[in-house]
Structures are given as structure tokens and as C-alpha cells.
PDB file of C-alpha atoms in Angstrom:
ATOM      1  CA  UNK A  17      39.101  42.994   1.328  1.00 43.00           C
ATOM      2  CA  UNK A  18      35.658  42.619   2.880  1.00 52.00           C
ATOM      3  CA  UNK A  19      34.261  39.403   4.303  1.00 60.00           C
ATOM      4  CA  UNK A  20      32.736  37.329   1.552  1.00 65.00           C
ATOM      5  CA  UNK A  21      34.655  39.021  -1.205  1.00 71.00           C
ATOM      6  CA  UNK A  22      36.375  37.658  -4.248  1.00 62.00           C
ATOM      7  CA  UNK A  23      39.917  38.683  -5.086  1.00 72.00           C
ATOM      8  CA  UNK A  24      41.348  36.867  -8.122  1.00 85.00           C
ATOM      9  CA  UNK A  25      41.214  33.646 -10.109  1.00 87.00           C
ATOM     10  CA  UNK A  26      43.389  31.986 -12.685  1.00 87.00           C
ATOM     11  CA  UNK A  27      43.540  28.796 -14.744  1.00 89.00           C
ATOM     12  CA  UNK A  28      47.181  28.039 -15.409  1.00 89.00           C
ATOM     13  CA  UNK A  29      49.370  25.356 -16.902  1.00 89.00           C
ATOM     14  CA  UNK A  30      52.811  25.260 -15.330  1.00 86.00           C
ATOM     15  CA  UNK A  31      55.931  23.791 -16.981  1.00 85.00           C
ATOM     16  CA  UNK A  32      57.918  20.937 -15.428  1.00 83.00           C
ATOM     17  CA  UNK A  33      60.431  23.475 -14.102  1.00 84.00           C
ATOM     18  CA  UNK A  34      57.751  25.421 -12.195  1.00 85.00           C
ATOM     19  CA  UNK A  35      58.399  26.179  -8.529  1.00 88.00           C
ATOM     20  CA  UNK A  36      56.203  28.515  -6.475  1.00 89.00           C
ATOM     21  CA  UNK A  37      56.637  29.709  -2.907  1.00 90.00           C
ATOM     22  CA  UNK A  38      53.705  31.515  -1.332  1.00 90.00           C
ATOM     23  CA  UNK A  39      54.934  34.679   0.397  1.00 89.00           C
ATOM     24  CA  UNK A  40      54.784  34.998   4.189  1.00 89.00           C
ATOM     25  CA  UNK A  41      51.750  36.822   5.517  1.00 89.00           C
ATOM     26  CA  UNK A  42      49.571  36.378   2.416  1.00 89.00           C
ATOM     27  CA  UNK A  43      46.218  37.587   3.820  1.00 91.00           C
ATOM     28  CA  UNK A  44      43.647  35.624   1.795  1.00 91.00           C
ATOM     29  CA  UNK A  45      42.250  32.112   1.556  1.00 93.00           C
ATOM     30  CA  UNK A  46      42.935  30.160  -1.607  1.00 92.00           C
ATOM     31  CA  UNK A  47      40.670  27.546  -3.184  1.00 93.00           C
ATOM     32  CA  UNK A  48      42.456  25.412  -5.741  1.00 92.00           C
ATOM     33  CA  UNK A  49      41.723  22.427  -7.920  1.00 93.00           C
ATOM     34  CA  UNK A  50      44.278  20.200  -9.648  1.00 91.00           C
ATOM     35  CA  UNK A  51      43.148  19.388 -13.202  1.00 92.00           C
ATOM     36  CA  UNK A  52      46.219  17.468 -14.373  1.00 90.00           C
ATOM     37  CA  UNK A  53      49.736  16.656 -13.326  1.00 89.00           C
ATOM     38  CA  UNK A  54      51.220  15.844  -9.944  1.00 87.00           C
ATOM     39  CA  UNK A  55      52.995  18.212  -7.625  1.00 86.00           C
ATOM     40  CA  UNK A  56      55.182  18.037  -4.581  1.00 85.00           C
ATOM     41  CA  UNK A  57      54.116  20.507  -1.894  1.00 86.00           C
ATOM     42  CA  UNK A  58      56.227  21.336   1.155  1.00 87.00           C
ATOM     43  CA  UNK A  59      55.119  23.101   4.346  1.00 86.00           C
ATOM     44  CA  UNK A  60      57.472  23.494   7.309  1.00 83.00           C
ATOM     45  CA  UNK A  61      59.723  20.680   6.115  1.00 84.00           C
ATOM     46  CA  UNK A  62      56.899  18.163   5.488  1.00 85.00           C
ATOM     47  CA  UNK A  63      56.232  17.172   1.864  1.00 85.00           C
ATOM     48  CA  UNK A  64      53.425  15.350   0.091  1.00 85.00           C
ATOM     49  CA  UNK A  65      52.506  14.575  -3.524  1.00 84.00           C
ATOM     50  CA  UNK A  66      49.152  15.604  -4.955  1.00 86.00           C
ATOM     51  CA  UNK A  67      47.489  14.316  -8.103  1.00 88.00           C
ATOM     52  CA  UNK A  68      44.551  15.436 -10.255  1.00 91.00           C
ATOM     53  CA  UNK A  69      41.206  15.673  -8.500  1.00 92.00           C
ATOM     54  CA  UNK A  70      42.430  17.333  -5.309  1.00 91.00           C
ATOM     55  CA  UNK A  71      40.556  20.389  -4.069  1.00 93.00           C
ATOM     56  CA  UNK A  72      42.171  22.543  -1.384  1.00 91.00           C
ATOM     57  CA  UNK A  73      41.188  25.453   0.814  1.00 93.00           C
ATOM     58  CA  UNK A  74      44.453  26.979   2.039  1.00 90.00           C
ATOM     59  CA  UNK A  75      44.394  29.251   5.086  1.00 90.00           C
ATOM     60  CA  UNK A  76      45.774  32.793   4.971  1.00 91.00           C
ATOM     61  CA  UNK A  77      49.381  33.478   6.021  1.00 90.00           C
ATOM     62  CA  UNK A  78      50.571  29.915   5.335  1.00 88.00           C
ATOM     63  CA  UNK A  79      53.908  29.706   3.533  1.00 89.00           C
ATOM     64  CA  UNK A  80      54.263  26.704   1.236  1.00 87.00           C
ATOM     65  CA  UNK A  81      56.374  25.635  -1.710  1.00 88.00           C
ATOM     66  CA  UNK A  82      55.038  23.610  -4.618  1.00 88.00           C
ATOM     67  CA  UNK A  83      56.794  22.187  -7.648  1.00 86.00           C
ATOM     68  CA  UNK A  84      56.005  19.907 -10.561  1.00 81.00           C
ATOM     69  CA  UNK A  85      56.083  16.267  -9.553  1.00 70.00           C
ATOM     70  CA  UNK A  86      58.048  14.928 -12.518  1.00 65.00           C
ATOM     71  CA  UNK A  87      60.785  16.022 -14.855  1.00 65.00           C
ATOM     72  CA  UNK A  88      58.482  16.018 -17.903  1.00 75.00           C
ATOM     73  CA  UNK A  89      55.177  16.740 -16.217  1.00 79.00           C
ATOM     74  CA  UNK A  90      53.158  19.912 -16.497  1.00 86.00           C
ATOM     75  CA  UNK A  91      50.556  20.901 -13.917  1.00 88.00           C
ATOM     76  CA  UNK A  92      47.204  22.463 -14.772  1.00 91.00           C
ATOM     77  CA  UNK A  93      45.252  24.012 -11.936  1.00 91.00           C
ATOM     78  CA  UNK A  94      42.591  26.606 -11.210  1.00 92.00           C
ATOM     79  CA  UNK A  95      42.913  28.724  -8.098  1.00 91.00           C
ATOM     80  CA  UNK A  96      41.044  31.612  -6.524  1.00 92.00           C
ATOM     81  CA  UNK A  97      42.004  33.978  -3.722  1.00 92.00           C
ATOM     82  CA  UNK A  98      39.066  35.068  -1.598  1.00 92.00           C
ATOM     83  CA  UNK A  99      37.844  36.000   1.853  1.00 91.00           C
ATOM     84  CA  UNK A 100      35.062  33.632   2.886  1.00 91.00           C
ATOM     85  CA  UNK A 101      31.678  34.617   4.162  1.00 90.00           C
ATOM     86  CA  UNK A 102      31.423  33.949   7.901  1.00 92.00           C
ATOM     87  CA  UNK A 103      29.040  31.016   7.391  1.00 93.00           C
ATOM     88  CA  UNK A 104      31.581  29.304   5.121  1.00 94.00           C
ATOM     89  CA  UNK A 105      34.231  28.849   7.822  1.00 93.00           C
ATOM     90  CA  UNK A 106      32.503  25.961   9.651  1.00 94.00           C
ATOM     91  CA  UNK A 107      31.960  24.255   6.276  1.00 94.00           C
ATOM     92  CA  UNK A 108      35.608  24.674   5.284  1.00 93.00           C
ATOM     93  CA  UNK A 109      36.714  23.407   8.698  1.00 93.00           C
ATOM     94  CA  UNK A 110      34.446  20.348   8.360  1.00 93.00           C
ATOM     95  CA  UNK A 111      36.621  19.124   5.481  1.00 93.00           C
ATOM     96  CA  UNK A 112      39.585  16.860   6.217  1.00 91.00           C
ATOM     97  CA  UNK A 113      42.660  18.719   7.407  1.00 89.00           C
ATOM     98  CA  UNK A 114      45.255  19.068   4.673  1.00 80.00           C
ATOM     99  CA  UNK A 115      47.917  16.359   5.138  1.00 74.00           C
ATOM    100  CA  UNK A 116      50.475  19.022   6.019  1.00 74.00           C
ATOM    101  CA  UNK A 117      48.169  21.149   8.154  1.00 75.00           C
ATOM    102  CA  UNK A 118      47.988  24.299   6.038  1.00 79.00           C
ATOM    103  CA  UNK A 119      44.304  24.137   5.325  1.00 85.00           C
ATOM    104  CA  UNK A 120      41.686  21.648   4.252  1.00 91.00           C
ATOM    105  CA  UNK A 121      41.328  19.386   1.256  1.00 88.00           C
ATOM    106  CA  UNK A 122      40.404  16.081  -0.222  1.00 89.00           C
ATOM    107  CA  UNK A 123      40.791  14.087  -3.391  1.00 90.00           C
ATOM    108  CA  UNK A 124      37.506  13.965  -5.278  1.00 91.00           C
ATOM    109  CA  UNK A 125      38.513  11.315  -7.815  1.00 88.00           C
ATOM    110  CA  UNK A 126      36.142   8.367  -7.733  1.00 85.00           C
ATOM    111  CA  UNK A 127      33.623  10.226  -5.524  1.00 87.00           C
ATOM    112  CA  UNK A 128      31.172  11.218  -8.253  1.00 87.00           C
ATOM    113  CA  UNK A 129      31.665  14.864  -7.277  1.00 90.00           C
ATOM    114  CA  UNK A 130      34.879  15.426  -9.239  1.00 91.00           C
ATOM    115  CA  UNK A 131      33.160  16.305 -12.577  1.00 92.00           C
ATOM    116  CA  UNK A 132      30.851  18.816 -10.856  1.00 93.00           C
ATOM    117  CA  UNK A 133      33.671  20.518  -8.951  1.00 93.00           C
ATOM    118  CA  UNK A 134      35.852  20.590 -12.073  1.00 93.00           C
ATOM    119  CA  UNK A 135      33.038  22.159 -14.117  1.00 94.00           C
ATOM    120  CA  UNK A 136      32.333  24.754 -11.417  1.00 93.00           C
ATOM    121  CA  UNK A 137      36.014  25.732 -11.207  1.00 92.00           C
ATOM    122  CA  UNK A 138      36.026  26.077 -15.022  1.00 92.00           C
ATOM    123  CA  UNK A 139      32.948  28.351 -14.791  1.00 90.00           C
ATOM    124  CA  UNK A 140      34.708  30.379 -12.115  1.00 89.00           C
ATOM    125  CA  UNK A 141      37.712  30.861 -14.398  1.00 89.00           C
ATOM    126  CA  UNK A 142      35.523  31.681 -17.421  1.00 87.00           C
ATOM    127  CA  UNK A 143      33.535  34.379 -15.603  1.00 83.00           C
ATOM    128  CA  UNK A 144      36.754  36.161 -14.754  1.00 81.00           C
ATOM    129  CA  UNK A 145      38.690  35.519 -17.937  1.00 80.00           C
ATOM    130  CA  UNK A 146      35.890  37.036 -20.009  1.00 72.00           C
ATOM    131  CA  UNK A 147      35.276  39.834 -17.456  1.00 71.00           C
ATOM    132  CA  UNK A 148      31.570  39.219 -17.701  1.00 72.00           C
ATOM    133  CA  UNK A 149      29.091  41.499 -15.930  1.00 74.00           C
ATOM    134  CA  UNK A 150      28.627  40.599 -12.274  1.00 82.00           C
ATOM    135  CA  UNK A 151      31.678  38.302 -12.400  1.00 81.00           C
ATOM    136  CA  UNK A 152      32.468  38.841  -8.705  1.00 83.00           C
ATOM    137  CA  UNK A 153      28.969  37.828  -7.610  1.00 85.00           C
ATOM    138  CA  UNK A 154      29.013  34.739  -9.814  1.00 87.00           C
ATOM    139  CA  UNK A 155      32.543  33.936  -8.598  1.00 87.00           C
ATOM    140  CA  UNK A 156      31.490  33.941  -4.949  1.00 88.00           C
ATOM    141  CA  UNK A 157      28.486  31.803  -5.898  1.00 91.00           C
ATOM    142  CA  UNK A 158      30.774  29.337  -7.684  1.00 92.00           C
ATOM    143  CA  UNK A 159      33.158  29.204  -4.711  1.00 93.00           C
ATOM    144  CA  UNK A 160      30.257  28.487  -2.374  1.00 94.00           C
ATOM    145  CA  UNK A 161      29.019  25.718  -4.692  1.00 94.00           C
ATOM    146  CA  UNK A 162      32.546  24.211  -4.831  1.00 94.00           C
ATOM    147  CA  UNK A 163      32.694  24.256  -1.039  1.00 95.00           C
ATOM    148  CA  UNK A 164      29.261  22.637  -0.699  1.00 94.00           C
ATOM    149  CA  UNK A 165      30.167  19.927  -3.235  1.00 94.00           C
ATOM    150  CA  UNK A 166      33.423  19.207  -1.371  1.00 94.00           C
ATOM    151  CA  UNK A 167      31.509  18.936   1.924  1.00 94.00           C
ATOM    152  CA  UNK A 168      28.973  16.600   0.291  1.00 94.00           C
ATOM    153  CA  UNK A 169      31.795  14.450  -1.130  1.00 93.00           C
ATOM    154  CA  UNK A 170      33.374  14.145   2.316  1.00 90.00           C
TER     155      UNK A 170
END
């Protein structure tokens, strides 16, 4: 994939039994936003819980495991795999380091930026779900806007 290219996006609701392990060597960045539900994420033996309003930028090649945070709780999230434009990297790296060190992220709840980031992630998912013309260009634009909003919130 070329620098500054968009790979895939999905808006998913996961059941309480959901467990996902990212494969070793995965070559792309991932931007993700938690809409609802809590999860427990583990990286190299360290675990942390994440609630709605978190936005993450996960580095390539990082192996992690995530699971629903409660026996009856579903998780709804939007995620996108992408390769950032070169000028995005300093912006991504200006965000707080992820609590477990596998990327960058912050909780946007109560910042005033959460509704804007949520709406932009929903637009990102809609462009791709509907396979609209120029979806990849609009997707990269949406990812850049999400990144800029996260930087502004920080």
C-alpha cells in the first residue's frame, strides 16, 4: 500500500463473547473509535479497560488481544486500516502514548470533540459501506480530520 493510502473500514457491533487477536506483523496503522461498550485490551501481558469515547491510532506490527469488558456487554466500534501520509506521523506521535505502548490514543468524552470525531468516523464508515464514488479520497480526508480533532482535543 502506498503512503497516504486507505485500506479498509468497518463499523461493527461485537457480542459479549467476542475476542480478537491482531496477527503478528500486520503492516498497517489502525484508527479506531469506541462508540459503546467497554473492552479489555492486552498487549505483552499488560491489560487496560477502555470505554466509549476512546480514539486510538495503533502502530503497525503490534500484536494485541481485545475482548468484551462484561459478560452481557456488546461493543460497537468503527475502525480503519490505513497508511498515513508522511505529514501525519508527527501529529499522531503528538497524541498521548497508548497506556500499553502500542500506539497513541485518548478519551474524548467531556472534551467537546467527541461528537465531531464520532460523526466523522460515521461518515468514514458510510462512504465505504455505500461504495460511493471517490470513497478512498473522502476516507483519507475523514481520517485526517479525525487526527486533527484528536490533536486539538489533546
